[in-house]
Short mmCIF file of N, CA and C in Angstrom, two decimals:
data_model
loop_
_atom_site.label_atom_id
_atom_site.label_comp_id
_atom_site.label_asym_id
_atom_site.label_seq_id
_atom_site.Cartn_x
_atom_site.Cartn_y
_atom_site.Cartn_z
N UNK V 1 30.08 9.25 24.55
CA UNK V 1 30.77 9.82 23.47
C UNK V 1 32.37 9.63 23.83
N UNK V 2 33.26 9.45 23.07
CA UNK V 2 34.62 9.10 22.98
C UNK V 2 34.82 10.62 22.33
N UNK V 3 35.75 11.32 23.36
CA UNK V 3 36.01 13.09 22.55
C UNK V 3 37.68 13.15 22.49
N UNK V 4 38.17 13.76 21.80
CA UNK V 4 39.49 13.86 21.64
C UNK V 4 39.80 15.47 21.48
N UNK V 5 40.56 15.95 22.29
CA UNK V 5 40.63 17.46 22.36
C UNK V 5 41.93 17.88 21.95
N UNK V 6 42.35 18.83 21.53
CA UNK V 6 43.78 19.13 21.12
C UNK V 6 43.91 20.75 21.70
N UNK V 7 45.47 20.82 21.98
CA UNK V 7 45.89 22.51 21.98
C UNK V 7 47.00 22.60 21.82
N UNK V 8 47.33 23.65 21.09
CA UNK V 8 48.84 24.32 20.61
C UNK V 8 49.25 24.75 21.79
N UNK V 9 50.52 24.20 22.22
CA UNK V 9 51.36 25.15 23.46
C UNK V 9 52.69 25.15 23.23
N UNK V 10 53.24 26.07 23.95
CA UNK V 10 54.72 26.45 23.78
C UNK V 10 55.03 25.89 25.21
N UNK V 11 56.60 25.77 25.72
CA UNK V 11 56.64 25.44 27.06
C UNK V 11 56.42 26.20 28.11
N UNK V 12 56.33 27.09 27.61
CA UNK V 12 56.00 28.11 28.95
C UNK V 12 54.27 27.79 29.53
N UNK V 13 53.61 27.38 28.53
CA UNK V 13 52.54 26.86 28.89
C UNK V 13 52.11 25.63 29.38
N UNK V 14 52.92 24.80 29.38
CA UNK V 14 52.97 23.53 30.27
C UNK V 14 52.29 23.40 31.21
N UNK V 15 52.92 24.17 32.32
CA UNK V 15 52.48 23.93 33.77
C UNK V 15 50.86 24.47 33.61
N UNK V 16 50.56 25.32 33.13
CA UNK V 16 49.31 26.00 33.13
C UNK V 16 48.10 24.88 32.52
N UNK V 17 48.85 24.51 31.36
CA UNK V 17 47.55 23.18 30.66
C UNK V 17 47.98 21.74 31.27
N UNK V 18 48.57 21.89 32.37
CA UNK V 18 48.38 20.28 33.04
C UNK V 18 47.52 20.85 34.55
N UNK V 19 47.88 22.08 34.77
CA UNK V 19 46.71 22.57 35.87
C UNK V 19 45.30 22.83 35.68
N UNK V 20 44.80 22.88 33.98
CA UNK V 20 43.61 22.95 33.57
C UNK V 20 43.30 21.60 33.34
N UNK V 21 43.65 20.59 33.07
CA UNK V 21 43.62 19.33 32.85
C UNK V 21 43.17 18.72 33.89
N UNK V 22 44.26 19.03 35.21
CA UNK V 22 43.93 18.37 36.47
C UNK V 22 42.38 18.95 37.09
N UNK V 23 42.12 20.10 37.07
CA UNK V 23 40.99 20.85 37.33
C UNK V 23 39.85 20.18 36.84
N UNK V 24 40.18 20.13 35.50
CA UNK V 24 38.66 19.43 34.96
C UNK V 24 38.48 17.68 34.74
N UNK V 25 39.30 17.02 35.03
CA UNK V 25 39.39 15.56 34.96
C UNK V 25 39.77 15.36 36.58
N UNK V 26 39.75 16.03 37.78
CA UNK V 26 40.13 15.69 38.72
C UNK V 26 39.22 14.86 39.44
N UNK V 27 38.24 14.30 38.84
CA UNK V 27 36.96 13.55 39.60
C UNK V 27 36.41 12.56 38.18
N UNK V 28 35.70 11.16 38.34
CA UNK V 28 34.82 10.98 37.35
C UNK V 28 33.64 11.17 37.15
N UNK V 29 33.13 12.46 37.77
CA UNK V 29 31.27 12.34 37.74
C UNK V 29 31.11 13.49 37.19
N UNK V 30 32.02 14.23 36.69
CA UNK V 30 31.41 15.42 35.84
C UNK V 30 31.68 16.78 36.95
N UNK V 31 32.02 16.81 37.94
CA UNK V 31 31.90 17.86 38.78
C UNK V 31 33.00 18.92 38.25
N UNK V 32 34.24 18.52 37.63
CA UNK V 32 35.23 19.18 37.10
C UNK V 32 35.17 20.26 35.88
N UNK V 33 33.67 19.28 35.40
CA UNK V 33 33.30 20.14 33.84
C UNK V 33 31.57 21.34 34.45
N UNK V 34 31.63 21.14 35.69
CA UNK V 34 30.89 21.72 36.57
C UNK V 34 29.41 21.16 35.54
N UNK V 35 29.59 19.63 35.34
CA UNK V 35 28.48 18.96 34.40
C UNK V 35 28.05 17.91 35.33
N UNK V 36 28.10 17.94 36.58
CA UNK V 36 27.61 16.24 37.06
C UNK V 36 25.72 16.19 37.13
N UNK V 37 25.55 14.94 36.57
CA UNK V 37 24.09 14.81 36.58
C UNK V 37 23.68 13.37 36.49
N UNK V 38 22.29 12.83 36.76
CA UNK V 38 22.27 11.74 36.98
C UNK V 38 20.85 11.31 36.87
N UNK V 39 20.38 10.34 36.35
CA UNK V 39 19.01 9.54 36.32
C UNK V 39 18.69 8.14 36.41
N UNK V 40 17.87 7.87 36.12
CA UNK V 40 17.28 6.37 36.60
C UNK V 40 18.56 5.31 35.69
N UNK V 41 18.70 5.98 34.65
CA UNK V 41 19.96 5.14 33.81
C UNK V 41 21.14 5.07 34.04
N UNK V 42 21.63 5.73 35.37
CA UNK V 42 22.80 6.05 35.72
C UNK V 42 23.71 7.51 35.88
N UNK V 43 24.77 7.50 36.24
CA UNK V 43 25.22 8.58 36.64
C UNK V 43 26.35 9.42 35.35
N UNK V 44 26.81 10.34 35.31
CA UNK V 44 27.19 10.55 34.08
C UNK V 44 29.03 10.62 34.37
N UNK V 45 29.85 9.96 34.10
CA UNK V 45 31.37 10.00 34.25
C UNK V 45 31.94 10.24 33.08
N UNK V 46 33.16 11.00 33.54
CA UNK V 46 34.58 11.76 32.85
C UNK V 46 35.75 10.35 33.36
N UNK V 47 35.95 9.83 31.86
CA UNK V 47 37.30 9.25 32.29
C UNK V 47 38.26 10.03 31.25
N UNK V 48 39.21 10.70 31.42
CA UNK V 48 40.52 10.79 30.56
C UNK V 48 41.19 9.77 30.47
N UNK V 49 41.36 9.11 29.23
CA UNK V 49 42.06 7.89 29.23
C UNK V 49 43.56 8.08 28.48
N UNK V 50 44.11 9.02 27.56
CA UNK V 50 45.14 8.93 27.07
C UNK V 50 45.44 10.54 26.79
N UNK V 51 46.50 10.70 27.12
CA UNK V 51 46.88 11.58 26.86
C UNK V 51 48.52 11.75 25.83
N UNK V 52 48.63 12.75 24.94
CA UNK V 52 49.55 12.59 24.05
C UNK V 52 50.26 13.91 24.11
N UNK V 53 51.15 14.28 24.21
CA UNK V 53 52.04 15.13 24.25
C UNK V 53 53.53 15.41 23.67
N UNK V 54 53.47 16.18 23.01
CA UNK V 54 54.99 16.51 22.56
C UNK V 54 55.30 18.38 22.33
N UNK V 55 56.21 18.73 21.76
CA UNK V 55 56.50 20.15 21.47
C UNK V 55 55.58 21.20 21.06
N UNK V 56 54.76 20.39 20.36
CA UNK V 56 53.47 21.07 19.88
C UNK V 56 52.12 20.84 20.08
N UNK V 57 51.81 19.91 20.63
CA UNK V 57 50.70 20.10 21.21
C UNK V 57 50.11 19.33 22.15
N UNK V 58 48.78 19.28 23.12
CA UNK V 58 48.59 18.17 23.71
C UNK V 58 47.09 17.76 23.27
N UNK V 59 46.92 16.42 23.43
CA UNK V 59 45.87 16.08 22.68
C UNK V 59 45.26 15.09 23.81
N UNK V 60 44.15 15.00 24.75
CA UNK V 60 43.38 14.16 25.40
C UNK V 60 42.31 13.67 25.16
N UNK V 61 42.53 12.38 25.44
CA UNK V 61 41.05 11.16 24.75
C UNK V 61 40.68 10.92 25.94
N UNK V 62 39.19 11.39 26.03
CA UNK V 62 38.16 11.36 27.19
C UNK V 62 37.28 10.53 26.91
N UNK V 63 36.66 9.69 27.91
CA UNK V 63 35.61 8.70 27.78
C UNK V 63 34.75 9.27 28.38
N UNK V 64 33.16 9.60 27.95
CA UNK V 64 32.30 10.08 28.58
C UNK V 64 31.17 9.57 28.47
N UNK V 65 30.69 8.75 29.57
CA UNK V 65 29.36 7.82 29.61
C UNK V 65 27.74 8.79 30.48
N UNK V 66 27.16 8.96 29.67
CA UNK V 66 25.83 9.94 30.56
C UNK V 66 24.90 9.12 30.42
N UNK V 67 23.85 9.91 31.33
CA UNK V 67 22.74 9.30 31.62
C UNK V 67 21.81 8.97 30.12
N UNK V 68 21.18 8.47 29.95
CA UNK V 68 20.10 8.52 28.88
C UNK V 68 19.38 9.41 28.34
N UNK V 69 19.13 10.44 29.78
CA UNK V 69 17.94 11.38 29.59
C UNK V 69 18.44 12.68 29.06
N UNK V 70 19.65 12.71 29.13
CA UNK V 70 20.55 13.74 28.45
C UNK V 70 21.28 13.15 27.26
N UNK V 71 21.21 14.17 25.96
CA UNK V 71 21.67 14.03 24.68
C UNK V 71 22.95 13.81 24.73
N UNK V 72 23.40 13.52 23.63
CA UNK V 72 24.71 13.51 23.09
C UNK V 72 25.36 14.67 22.84
N UNK V 73 24.40 15.67 22.19
CA UNK V 73 24.22 16.99 21.49
C UNK V 73 24.72 17.73 22.58
N UNK V 74 23.96 17.36 23.58
CA UNK V 74 24.07 18.46 24.75
C UNK V 74 25.47 18.16 25.73
N UNK V 75 25.91 17.01 25.81
CA UNK V 75 27.41 16.34 26.50
C UNK V 75 28.34 17.04 25.32
N UNK V 76 28.11 17.03 23.95
CA UNK V 76 29.32 17.76 23.12
C UNK V 76 29.40 18.88 23.39
N UNK V 77 27.86 19.55 23.38
CA UNK V 77 28.25 21.13 23.58
C UNK V 77 28.86 21.65 24.62
N UNK V 78 28.79 20.81 25.86
CA UNK V 78 29.06 21.48 26.94
C UNK V 78 30.54 20.63 27.21
N UNK V 79 30.97 19.59 27.11
CA UNK V 79 32.54 19.44 26.44
C UNK V 79 33.24 20.75 25.91
N UNK V 80 32.48 20.82 24.73
CA UNK V 80 33.46 21.96 23.68
C UNK V 80 33.36 23.01 24.55
N UNK V 81 32.52 23.43 24.98
CA UNK V 81 32.64 24.83 26.06
C UNK V 81 33.61 24.88 27.25
N UNK V 82 33.52 23.56 27.93
CA UNK V 82 34.45 23.49 28.56
C UNK V 82 36.21 23.34 28.39
N UNK V 83 36.04 22.71 27.53
CA UNK V 83 37.58 22.40 26.67
C UNK V 83 38.04 23.85 26.05
N UNK V 84 36.96 24.33 25.56
CA UNK V 84 37.47 26.04 25.06
C UNK V 84 37.83 26.76 26.07
N UNK V 85 37.10 26.85 27.41
CA UNK V 85 37.75 27.95 28.40
C UNK V 85 38.81 27.40 28.72
N UNK V 86 39.38 26.10 28.53
CA UNK V 86 40.66 25.64 28.62
C UNK V 86 41.50 25.80 27.90
N UNK V 87 41.49 26.37 26.51
CA UNK V 87 42.10 26.44 25.57
C UNK V 87 42.34 25.25 24.56
N UNK V 88 41.24 24.56 24.90
CA UNK V 88 41.62 23.14 23.89
C UNK V 88 40.35 23.51 22.89
N UNK V 89 40.65 22.74 21.71
CA UNK V 89 39.74 22.81 20.68
C UNK V 89 39.16 21.30 20.43
N UNK V 90 37.95 21.27 20.18
CA UNK V 90 37.34 19.72 20.38
C UNK V 90 37.67 19.09 18.98
N UNK V 91 37.91 17.97 18.97
CA UNK V 91 38.91 17.39 17.56
C UNK V 91 38.04 16.54 16.96
N UNK V 92 37.51 15.49 17.81
CA UNK V 92 36.98 14.41 16.99
C UNK V 92 35.68 13.85 18.34
N UNK V 93 34.72 13.13 17.60
CA UNK V 93 34.09 12.50 18.46
C UNK V 93 32.88 11.62 18.02
N UNK V 94 33.22 10.58 18.85
CA UNK V 94 32.71 9.32 18.26
C UNK V 94 31.81 8.84 19.33
N UNK V 95 30.81 7.88 19.34
CA UNK V 95 30.20 7.05 20.44
C UNK V 95 29.38 5.97 19.92
N UNK V 96 28.85 5.79 21.04
CA UNK V 96 28.05 4.06 21.31
C UNK V 96 26.72 4.68 21.89
N UNK V 97 25.43 4.24 21.43
CA UNK V 97 24.16 4.09 22.04
C UNK V 97 23.89 3.66 23.19
N UNK V 98 23.56 4.30 24.09
CA UNK V 98 23.40 3.73 25.48
C UNK V 98 22.34 2.60 25.30
N UNK V 99 22.24 1.82 26.71
CA UNK V 99 21.39 0.72 26.58
C UNK V 99 20.97 0.79 28.34
N UNK V 100 19.48 0.44 28.54
CA UNK V 100 19.10 0.64 29.65
C UNK V 100 17.60 -0.53 29.39
N UNK V 101 17.07 -1.17 30.49
CA UNK V 101 16.16 -1.95 30.78
C UNK V 101 15.53 -1.71 31.86
N UNK V 102 14.82 -1.15 31.49
CA UNK V 102 13.33 -0.92 33.00
C UNK V 102 13.67 -1.66 34.35
N UNK V 103 13.85 -1.35 35.38
CA UNK V 103 14.42 -2.50 36.38
C UNK V 103 12.92 -3.08 36.78
N UNK V 104 12.09 -2.41 36.92
CA UNK V 104 10.29 -3.04 36.86
C UNK V 104 9.99 -4.03 36.06
N UNK V 105 10.78 -4.34 34.88
CA UNK V 105 10.28 -5.28 33.60
C UNK V 105 10.28 -6.49 34.53
N UNK V 106 9.23 -7.23 33.82
CA UNK V 106 9.16 -8.64 34.11
C UNK V 106 10.53 -9.58 34.44
N UNK V 107 11.33 -9.46 33.45
CA UNK V 107 12.66 -10.08 33.19
C UNK V 107 13.67 -9.85 34.37
N UNK V 108 13.82 -8.46 34.65
CA UNK V 108 14.65 -7.89 35.54
C UNK V 108 14.25 -8.19 37.05
N UNK V 109 12.89 -8.32 37.00
CA UNK V 109 12.20 -8.71 38.46
C UNK V 109 12.09 -10.35 38.67
N UNK V 110 12.26 -10.98 37.77
CA UNK V 110 12.48 -12.59 38.04
C UNK V 110 13.83 -12.69 37.96
N UNK V 111 15.03 -12.06 37.33
CA UNK V 111 16.34 -12.16 38.17
C UNK V 111 16.17 -11.92 39.69
N UNK V 112 16.02 -10.89 39.66
CA UNK V 112 16.10 -9.99 41.37
C UNK V 112 15.51 -11.11 42.35
N UNK V 113 14.25 -11.60 41.96
CA UNK V 113 13.75 -12.22 42.90
C UNK V 113 15.01 -14.11 43.45
N UNK V 114 15.18 -14.07 42.12
CA UNK V 114 15.94 -15.44 41.91
C UNK V 114 17.19 -15.08 43.17
N UNK V 115 17.86 -13.95 42.73
CA UNK V 115 19.29 -13.26 43.46
C UNK V 115 18.66 -13.28 44.88
N UNK V 116 17.74 -12.64 45.44
CA UNK V 116 17.43 -12.05 46.61
C UNK V 116 17.23 -13.48 47.14
N UNK V 117 16.47 -14.58 46.60
CA UNK V 117 16.05 -15.94 47.61
C UNK V 117 17.05 -16.79 48.12
N UNK V 118 18.38 -16.33 46.89
CA UNK V 118 19.40 -17.38 47.00
C UNK V 118 20.65 -16.52 47.99
N UNK V 119 20.70 -15.35 47.84
CA UNK V 119 21.45 -14.59 49.07
C UNK V 119 20.73 -14.50 50.25
N UNK V 120 19.29 -14.05 50.46
CA UNK V 120 18.91 -13.64 51.62
C UNK V 120 18.81 -12.24 51.86
N UNK V 121 18.87 -11.26 50.41
CA UNK V 121 19.21 -9.99 50.60
C UNK V 121 18.15 -9.47 49.79
N UNK V 122 17.79 -8.13 50.06
CA UNK V 122 16.75 -7.15 49.48
C UNK V 122 17.12 -6.57 48.46
N UNK V 123 18.27 -6.98 47.68
CA UNK V 123 18.83 -6.34 46.56
C UNK V 123 17.94 -5.56 45.73
N UNK V 124 18.24 -4.49 45.20
CA UNK V 124 17.47 -3.80 43.99
C UNK V 124 18.24 -3.46 42.69
N UNK V 125 17.66 -3.56 41.62
CA UNK V 125 18.66 -3.43 40.29
C UNK V 125 19.17 -2.17 40.25
N UNK V 126 20.18 -1.81 39.46
CA UNK V 126 21.01 -0.84 39.27
C UNK V 126 22.04 -0.85 37.99
N UNK V 127 21.67 0.60 37.66
CA UNK V 127 22.22 0.80 36.26
C UNK V 127 23.52 1.43 36.60
N UNK V 128 24.61 1.02 35.91
CA UNK V 128 25.80 2.02 35.80
C UNK V 128 26.30 2.14 34.35
N UNK V 129 27.40 2.85 34.16
CA UNK V 129 27.87 3.43 33.00
C UNK V 129 28.58 2.45 32.25
N UNK V 130 29.13 1.21 32.78
CA UNK V 130 29.87 0.19 32.06
C UNK V 130 29.60 -0.21 30.92
N UNK V 131 30.16 -0.55 29.79
CA UNK V 131 30.01 -1.27 28.70
C UNK V 131 30.25 -2.68 28.78
N UNK V 132 29.04 -3.53 28.89
CA UNK V 132 28.88 -5.02 29.24
C UNK V 132 28.35 -5.45 28.03
N UNK V 133 28.42 -6.80 27.75
CA UNK V 133 28.08 -7.33 26.52
C UNK V 133 26.43 -7.60 26.48
N UNK V 134 26.04 -7.04 27.43
CA UNK V 134 24.39 -6.74 27.60
C UNK V 134 23.64 -5.82 26.28
N UNK V 135 24.89 -4.81 26.23
CA UNK V 135 24.16 -3.96 24.97
C UNK V 135 24.10 -4.58 23.78
N UNK V 136 24.61 -5.65 23.49
CA UNK V 136 24.76 -6.09 21.87
C UNK V 136 23.11 -6.91 21.81
N UNK V 137 22.67 -7.19 22.95
CA UNK V 137 20.82 -8.09 23.10
C UNK V 137 20.37 -7.03 23.45
N UNK V 138 18.85 -6.54 22.65
CA UNK V 138 17.78 -6.16 23.22
C UNK V 138 17.15 -6.70 24.25
N UNK V 139 17.24 -5.50 25.42
CA UNK V 139 16.48 -5.94 26.43
C UNK V 139 17.22 -7.08 27.15
N UNK V 140 18.54 -7.24 26.94
CA UNK V 140 19.65 -8.00 27.76
C UNK V 140 20.08 -7.15 29.11
N UNK V 141 20.32 -7.67 30.32
CA UNK V 141 20.72 -7.19 31.32
C UNK V 141 22.02 -7.85 31.72
N UNK V 142 23.13 -6.78 32.32
CA UNK V 142 24.13 -7.57 32.74
C UNK V 142 23.84 -8.40 34.33
N UNK V 143 23.82 -9.55 34.54
CA UNK V 143 23.40 -10.00 35.66
C UNK V 143 24.82 -10.53 36.21
N UNK V 144 25.00 -10.34 37.76
CA UNK V 144 26.20 -10.78 38.20
C UNK V 144 25.94 -11.28 39.40
N UNK V 145 26.64 -11.55 40.60
CA UNK V 145 26.87 -11.86 41.73
C UNK V 145 27.26 -11.50 42.63
N UNK V 146 28.22 -10.28 42.18
CA UNK V 146 28.89 -9.38 43.35
C UNK V 146 27.59 -8.90 44.45
N UNK V 147 27.95 -9.22 45.66
CA UNK V 147 27.26 -8.88 46.46
C UNK V 147 26.73 -7.40 46.55
N UNK V 148 25.71 -6.76 46.99
CA UNK V 148 25.59 -5.44 46.97
C UNK V 148 26.13 -4.91 47.80
N UNK V 149 26.84 -3.72 48.05
CA UNK V 149 27.66 -3.09 49.10
C UNK V 149 29.12 -3.76 49.27
N UNK V 150 29.57 -4.89 48.94
CA UNK V 150 30.60 -5.54 49.13
C UNK V 150 31.36 -5.05 48.20
N UNK V 151 32.95 -4.67 48.57
CA UNK V 151 33.80 -4.19 47.89
C UNK V 151 34.28 -5.43 46.73
N UNK V 152 34.05 -4.81 45.50
CA UNK V 152 34.38 -5.69 44.37
C UNK V 152 35.58 -5.67 44.09
N UNK V 153 36.24 -6.95 43.67
CA UNK V 153 37.44 -7.28 43.17
C UNK V 153 37.58 -7.22 41.72
N UNK V 154 36.54 -7.24 41.28
CA UNK V 154 36.42 -6.65 39.33
C UNK V 154 37.58 -5.79 39.12
N UNK V 155 38.22 -6.01 38.29
CA UNK V 155 39.34 -4.73 37.59
C UNK V 155 40.34 -3.99 38.35
N UNK V 156 40.14 -4.88 39.51
CA UNK V 156 41.48 -4.60 40.56
C UNK V 156 42.75 -5.35 40.61
N UNK V 157 43.63 -4.82 40.94
CA UNK V 157 44.91 -5.75 41.08
C UNK V 157 44.63 -6.94 41.42
N UNK V 158 45.31 -8.28 41.18
CA UNK V 158 45.08 -9.36 41.29
C UNK V 158 43.79 -9.63 41.76
N UNK V 159 42.94 -9.60 40.67
CA UNK V 159 41.24 -9.96 40.38
C UNK V 159 41.20 -11.20 40.70
N UNK V 160 39.88 -11.87 41.29
CA UNK V 160 40.18 -13.32 41.58
C UNK V 160 38.60 -13.56 42.01
N UNK V 161 38.26 -14.57 42.19
CA UNK V 161 36.92 -15.38 42.54
C UNK V 161 37.53 -16.47 43.46
N UNK V 162 36.83 -16.66 44.17
CA UNK V 162 37.17 -17.70 45.14
C UNK V 162 36.39 -19.27 44.84
N UNK V 163 36.71 -20.08 44.96
CA UNK V 163 36.16 -21.50 44.40
C UNK V 163 34.60 -21.36 44.88
N UNK V 164 34.18 -21.27 46.08
CA UNK V 164 32.99 -21.35 46.71
C UNK V 164 32.01 -19.91 45.91
N UNK V 165 32.90 -18.75 45.94
CA UNK V 165 32.02 -18.12 44.89
C UNK V 165 31.39 -18.47 43.47
N UNK V 166 32.73 -19.03 42.95
CA UNK V 166 32.25 -19.85 41.73
C UNK V 166 31.35 -20.53 41.80
N UNK V 167 31.01 -21.41 42.34
CA UNK V 167 30.11 -22.59 42.33
C UNK V 167 28.43 -21.94 43.00
N UNK V 168 28.76 -21.25 43.57
CA UNK V 168 27.48 -20.30 43.82
C UNK V 168 26.62 -19.59 42.90
N UNK V 169 27.69 -18.48 41.94
CA UNK V 169 27.57 -17.96 40.86
C UNK V 169 26.95 -19.20 39.72
N UNK V 170 27.81 -20.43 39.42
CA UNK V 170 26.78 -21.02 38.85
C UNK V 170 25.85 -21.60 38.79
N UNK V 171 25.67 -22.00 40.08
CA UNK V 171 24.19 -22.43 40.40
C UNK V 171 22.91 -21.14 40.07
N UNK V 172 23.26 -19.89 40.70
CA UNK V 172 22.73 -18.93 40.48
C UNK V 172 22.31 -18.52 39.04
N UNK V 173 23.14 -18.99 38.04
CA UNK V 173 23.22 -18.55 36.85
C UNK V 173 22.53 -19.74 35.75
N UNK V 174 22.59 -20.81 36.48
CA UNK V 174 21.86 -21.99 35.85
C UNK V 174 20.51 -21.79 36.30
N UNK V 175 19.91 -21.81 37.75
CA UNK V 175 18.56 -21.53 38.16
C UNK V 175 17.99 -20.32 37.45
N UNK V 176 18.75 -19.08 36.77
CA UNK V 176 18.47 -18.22 36.24
C UNK V 176 17.90 -18.81 34.91
N UNK V 177 18.61 -19.53 34.21
CA UNK V 177 18.55 -19.95 32.63
C UNK V 177 17.15 -20.62 32.70
N UNK V 178 17.05 -21.38 33.54
CA UNK V 178 15.95 -22.27 33.71
C UNK V 178 14.71 -21.47 33.75
N UNK V 179 14.53 -20.48 34.81
CA UNK V 179 13.54 -19.90 35.09
C UNK V 179 12.89 -19.44 34.02
N UNK V 180 14.31 -18.59 33.67
CA UNK V 180 13.56 -17.30 32.29
C UNK V 180 13.29 -18.30 31.22
N UNK V 181 14.01 -19.37 30.89
CA UNK V 181 13.38 -20.18 29.42
C UNK V 181 11.88 -20.60 30.02
N UNK V 182 11.59 -21.34 31.25
CA UNK V 182 10.40 -21.62 31.63
C UNK V 182 9.48 -20.23 31.30
N UNK V 183 9.67 -19.34 31.77
CA UNK V 183 9.01 -17.96 31.85
C UNK V 183 8.79 -17.32 30.46
N UNK V 184 9.62 -17.39 29.73
CA UNK V 184 9.61 -16.49 28.53
C UNK V 184 10.07 -17.23 27.23
N UNK V 185 10.21 -18.64 27.12
CA UNK V 185 10.42 -18.81 25.84
C UNK V 185 9.11 -20.30 25.25
N UNK V 186 7.93 -20.49 26.08
CA UNK V 186 7.36 -21.42 25.99
C UNK V 186 5.99 -20.68 25.06
#
């Protein structure tokens, strides 16, 4: 859920508010909220995105993505409790339904077999909390060729892909389309 919290404050309280925010949002996996959790669908992440601050109030917007085994209601309640302990009121909550495809499904295993054969690896599928194009199509998955355990350049300064990587990716995706079409569309 996307959560917006606000607090009324005066100038003397500013340092205390900043310290509380830093403690609660100091890392991305919910430890600052004493709310870290994980299941097969992924790990809880907390991303404080925008902070509005003026002489009357501070408003922080946070993006919280949680494992599918944890209900929105529980996440909202815990966030409200933590923010309340730090003097914030929960102001607004919006959200999107999570998306998860069983990694043991024939569809995912077919993609992994192609990937592993072409790369010579024994990679396993994994879930993450990113919002990809896959959530728009039932049973779709994000399928990419960033090598397992290799540092990614995606969403980093000077993001790029080499010509060799691009050609490899195109061949992998073309084979995947043909194989999936033959297997599931006849």
